[in-house]
Amino acid sequence: MISRRVLLGSPLLAAVAQPASTVFPLACMTLPYSAFPLDRALTGIKASGYDFVAWGTSHRDAAGVNRPVMPVDAPASQSAALAARCRGLGLEPVMMFSTVNLEAPTALDAHLRRIEQAAAAKIPFLLTFGKTTVGEYPRFVDNLRRMAPAAQQAGVMVLIKQHGGNTATGQACARIVSEVGHASVRICYDAGNVLDYESHDPIQDILTCWRDIRAFNIKDHRDTPKDEDCGPGFGEIDHYKLFSPVMRTGLTIPLTFENIFEPLVPRPSTAEGVDALARRAREYISSVLRGLASRE
């Protein structure tokens, strides 16, 4: 018979008591390249050292016309074809935008179509949000409840993120996740929006919701000398402190780079300028993660 002392000191119990390290795929969104064609965004993201990509919302084509990355009414075969293009370049798609607010009259049908598109593309995460102003909160929550079973069946997780109103903080989003009560609805944490929208401290806020986080939107923010979102490391958020609560979840949590730009100065006028910022953002966050992992 194994004694309690031996059991408590065994590697087996230690493995059970101590979750495995979190895996953080680094995915650049195509969103920072929205002024350029989608194909140029994809090649630039790959050239900047990324192996993962998150689809943005729209891109300006060669004629200067803004076109959606994936129209809501597009057949699932179209999203599968775009995913194949990404994989052909060595980029694995991990997230796409819903582009429809959760409290919109057409939200449920639109999200069900997005879930089909994500499933066809083998994209695991659908990112969504809303304004949730007065009177819209019940519809927001009800839509999530009604789409969750379809998401589960499709192998897609619906992620809500901080976007002001009743979703201004991670704590508020965790409340919504709890009310929905389904494993296919979780949080994508956006620290920049937490600091920006309500001047909440994301370092304290993340402690209230980290167990529900399944992805991050990487975005920083400055209040001074100008109130402005920016790329990671250019703002006032301490990413060492931000990631500390989620270093040992045993999960794969993608970090999707939504804003990579420098504060105060104009955004690059060339795609090559965006490439340089995408590379810098990746290197900065990689350095943070290496440092945190070295202390595990």
XYZ file of C-alpha atoms in Angstrom:
296
model
C 0.000 0.000 0.000
C 1.344 3.446 -0.982
C 1.685 5.806 1.955
C 0.132 9.267 1.873
C 3.598 10.828 2.197
C 4.890 8.983 -0.868
C 1.731 9.782 -2.831
C 1.901 13.496 -2.020
C 5.474 13.610 -3.205
C 4.936 11.609 -6.364
C 5.382 13.100 -9.848
C 1.945 11.722 -10.776
C 0.137 13.806 -8.173
C 2.289 16.811 -8.998
C 1.196 16.496 -12.634
C -2.448 16.306 -11.579
C -2.163 19.261 -9.210
C -0.090 21.400 -11.586
C -1.704 22.090 -14.985
C 0.561 21.980 -18.020
C 2.052 25.121 -19.497
C -0.202 27.119 -21.795
C 0.575 27.046 -25.517
C 0.371 30.500 -27.129
C 0.156 30.479 -30.953
C 1.009 33.970 -32.238
C -1.453 35.003 -34.952
C -1.328 38.337 -36.738
C -4.723 39.642 -37.764
C -5.085 40.832 -41.331
C -6.781 43.902 -39.808
C -3.587 46.028 -39.575
C -3.227 45.525 -43.351
C -6.769 46.708 -44.134
C -5.455 49.497 -46.392
C -3.854 46.876 -48.630
C -5.152 43.843 -50.572
C -5.811 40.676 -48.588
C -3.223 38.666 -50.508
C -0.565 41.231 -49.610
C -1.635 40.999 -45.972
C -1.189 37.234 -45.959
C 2.236 37.287 -47.586
C 3.349 40.097 -45.274
C 2.185 38.257 -42.175
C 4.097 35.144 -43.207
C 7.198 37.153 -44.070
C 7.004 38.803 -40.634
C 7.533 35.437 -38.961
C 4.000 34.277 -38.138
C 2.687 30.756 -38.598
C -0.902 31.661 -37.646
C -3.379 34.215 -38.958
C -6.690 35.715 -37.849
C -9.004 37.066 -40.531
C -9.865 40.756 -40.255
C -12.964 42.465 -41.573
C -12.206 44.149 -44.915
C -9.338 45.073 -47.228
C -8.813 47.642 -49.945
C -8.279 45.894 -53.265
C -5.987 46.990 -56.088
C -8.719 49.325 -57.377
C -9.050 50.996 -53.967
C -12.405 49.381 -53.153
C -12.982 48.010 -49.645
C -14.090 44.392 -49.810
C -15.049 42.104 -46.917
C -12.644 39.310 -46.090
C -15.621 36.973 -45.861
C -19.156 38.235 -46.572
C -21.729 37.061 -44.043
C -23.816 35.507 -46.806
C -20.867 33.758 -48.491
C -21.176 29.980 -48.887
C -19.099 27.869 -46.536
C -17.076 26.710 -49.536
C -15.731 30.268 -49.890
C -14.314 30.281 -46.368
C -12.844 26.830 -46.959
C -11.137 28.132 -50.101
C -9.662 31.141 -48.254
C -8.413 28.855 -45.501
C -6.736 26.696 -48.130
C -5.005 29.794 -49.536
C -3.741 30.639 -46.059
C -2.455 27.126 -45.445
C -0.790 27.132 -48.842
C 1.284 30.064 -47.594
C 2.103 28.291 -44.333
C -0.442 30.209 -42.251
C -2.948 28.360 -40.069
C -6.196 30.363 -39.586
C -7.266 30.422 -35.930
C -9.951 33.120 -35.699
C -12.457 35.098 -37.743
C -14.728 38.057 -36.952
C -18.488 37.776 -36.863
C -18.769 41.436 -38.072
C -22.354 41.477 -36.717
C -23.127 42.815 -33.254
C -24.771 40.296 -30.951
C -27.779 42.477 -30.233
C -28.540 43.195 -33.907
C -31.938 41.977 -35.205
C -30.204 39.593 -37.629
C -27.517 38.487 -35.157
C -28.585 34.902 -34.578
C -28.931 33.934 -38.245
C -25.720 35.764 -39.129
C -23.763 34.031 -36.383
C -25.103 30.631 -37.398
C -23.798 31.298 -40.919
C -20.464 32.418 -39.485
C -20.254 29.197 -37.474
C -20.779 27.213 -40.689
C -18.059 29.234 -42.407
C -15.634 28.757 -39.517
C -16.311 25.025 -39.412
C -15.739 24.661 -43.166
C -12.444 26.528 -42.820
C -11.511 24.512 -39.707
C -11.176 27.766 -37.762
C -11.644 27.049 -34.044
C -12.670 30.521 -32.812
C -15.374 32.968 -33.886
C -14.857 36.435 -32.377
C -17.908 38.546 -31.651
C -19.087 41.456 -29.526
C -21.762 44.107 -29.242
C -22.702 47.390 -27.615
C -25.218 45.925 -25.158
C -26.821 49.270 -24.426
C -29.906 49.643 -22.236
C -32.612 47.169 -23.202
C -30.357 45.043 -25.450
C -28.670 42.864 -22.851
C -31.296 40.066 -22.753
C -31.208 39.687 -26.545
C -27.397 39.642 -26.469
C -27.335 36.792 -23.944
C -30.224 34.916 -25.546
C -28.526 34.946 -28.957
C -25.404 33.428 -27.417
C -27.472 30.733 -25.705
C -29.251 29.835 -28.925
C -26.115 29.649 -31.101
C -23.972 27.759 -28.561
C -25.268 24.223 -29.372
C -24.639 24.777 -33.086
C -21.141 26.029 -32.314
C -20.428 22.975 -30.190
C -21.649 20.614 -32.891
C -19.479 22.410 -35.463
C -16.377 22.358 -33.289
C -16.274 26.158 -33.074
C -15.995 28.263 -29.923
C -17.734 31.658 -29.836
C -15.624 34.258 -28.036
C -16.927 37.567 -26.731
C -14.553 40.414 -26.002
C -14.584 43.697 -24.136
C -16.337 46.350 -26.203
C -17.841 48.904 -23.840
C -21.286 49.009 -22.268
C -22.168 45.789 -20.463
C -19.024 44.169 -21.910
C -16.533 46.857 -20.863
C -14.471 44.544 -18.650
C -13.430 40.939 -18.362
C -15.455 40.696 -15.189
C -18.578 41.779 -17.089
C -17.847 39.277 -19.869
C -17.352 36.500 -17.305
C -20.813 37.289 -15.978
C -22.232 36.851 -19.487
C -20.364 33.560 -19.939
C -21.832 32.368 -16.648
C -25.362 33.388 -17.662
C -25.058 31.639 -21.030
C -23.803 28.526 -19.253
C -22.352 26.700 -22.258
C -18.813 25.426 -22.864
C -18.791 26.810 -26.429
C -19.005 30.445 -25.272
C -15.932 31.962 -23.678
C -13.823 35.163 -23.633
C -11.235 36.699 -25.933
C -9.434 39.146 -23.665
C -8.743 42.623 -25.090
C -6.670 44.504 -22.522
C -6.444 47.597 -24.719
C -10.216 47.984 -24.801
C -10.475 47.469 -21.031
C -8.072 50.354 -20.432
C -9.491 52.493 -23.230
C -13.276 52.265 -22.870
C -13.696 52.664 -19.132
C -10.130 53.329 -17.854
C -10.254 50.018 -15.970
C -6.968 48.400 -14.991
C -6.668 45.210 -17.089
C -4.077 43.739 -14.710
C -6.627 43.648 -11.900
C -9.530 42.886 -14.225
C -8.002 39.758 -15.740
C -7.847 38.178 -12.279
C -11.667 38.107 -12.308
C -12.017 36.218 -15.596
C -8.812 34.399 -16.550
C -10.415 30.949 -16.222
C -12.815 31.824 -19.061
C -10.163 33.201 -21.450
C -9.523 31.159 -24.593
C -7.776 33.809 -26.739
C -6.367 37.331 -26.547
C -6.648 40.290 -28.871
C -3.218 41.879 -28.580
C -3.627 45.624 -28.349
C -2.040 48.202 -26.063
C -3.286 51.641 -25.042
C -1.946 54.992 -23.890
C -3.823 57.683 -21.981
C -0.900 60.114 -22.204
C 0.323 62.113 -23.989
C -2.601 61.142 -26.221
C -5.582 58.845 -25.641
C -4.817 56.236 -28.274
C -4.685 52.481 -28.915
C -1.345 51.150 -30.124
C 0.787 48.072 -30.571
C 2.065 45.974 -27.649
C 4.949 47.532 -25.755
C 4.117 51.045 -26.979
C 1.404 51.608 -24.369
C 0.859 51.499 -20.631
C -0.095 47.818 -20.202
C 2.421 45.529 -18.503
C 2.218 42.326 -20.555
C 4.360 40.396 -18.073
C 1.659 40.972 -15.476
C -1.155 40.511 -18.015
C -0.137 36.997 -19.064
C 0.971 35.753 -15.646
C -2.453 34.362 -14.581
C -2.762 32.219 -17.737
C 0.710 30.713 -18.003
C -0.329 27.276 -16.703
C -3.824 26.522 -17.975
C -2.962 23.417 -20.004
C -4.827 25.098 -22.911
C -3.858 26.412 -26.320
C -4.656 30.138 -26.195
C -4.014 32.074 -29.435
C -2.670 35.618 -29.183
C -4.154 37.548 -32.121
C -2.425 40.832 -32.953
C -5.137 43.407 -33.671
C -3.178 46.651 -33.271
C 0.557 46.823 -33.968
C 0.928 50.541 -34.654
C 3.112 53.185 -33.030
C 1.340 55.884 -31.010
C 1.452 59.570 -31.965
C 2.908 59.081 -35.456
C 0.979 58.385 -38.695
C 0.417 54.771 -39.683
C 2.707 53.392 -42.400
C 1.815 54.316 -45.959
C 3.378 51.129 -47.337
C 2.716 47.468 -46.683
C 6.412 47.054 -45.927
C 6.007 49.502 -43.060
C 3.203 47.359 -41.644
C 5.412 44.283 -42.047
C 8.071 45.897 -39.873
C 5.573 46.658 -37.106
C 4.068 43.162 -37.315
C 7.552 41.705 -36.858
C 8.333 44.034 -33.943
C 5.069 43.154 -32.179
C 5.732 39.436 -32.561
C 9.281 39.770 -31.256
C 8.152 41.823 -28.256
C 5.415 39.400 -27.169
C 7.707 36.425 -27.837
C 10.267 37.987 -25.509
C 7.639 38.466 -22.788
C 6.520 34.848 -23.072
C 10.087 33.544 -22.996
C 10.758 35.495 -19.849
C 7.625 34.271 -18.107
C 8.242 30.667 -19.183
C 11.761 30.776 -17.748
C 10.282 31.314 -14.285
C 7.837 28.420 -14.469
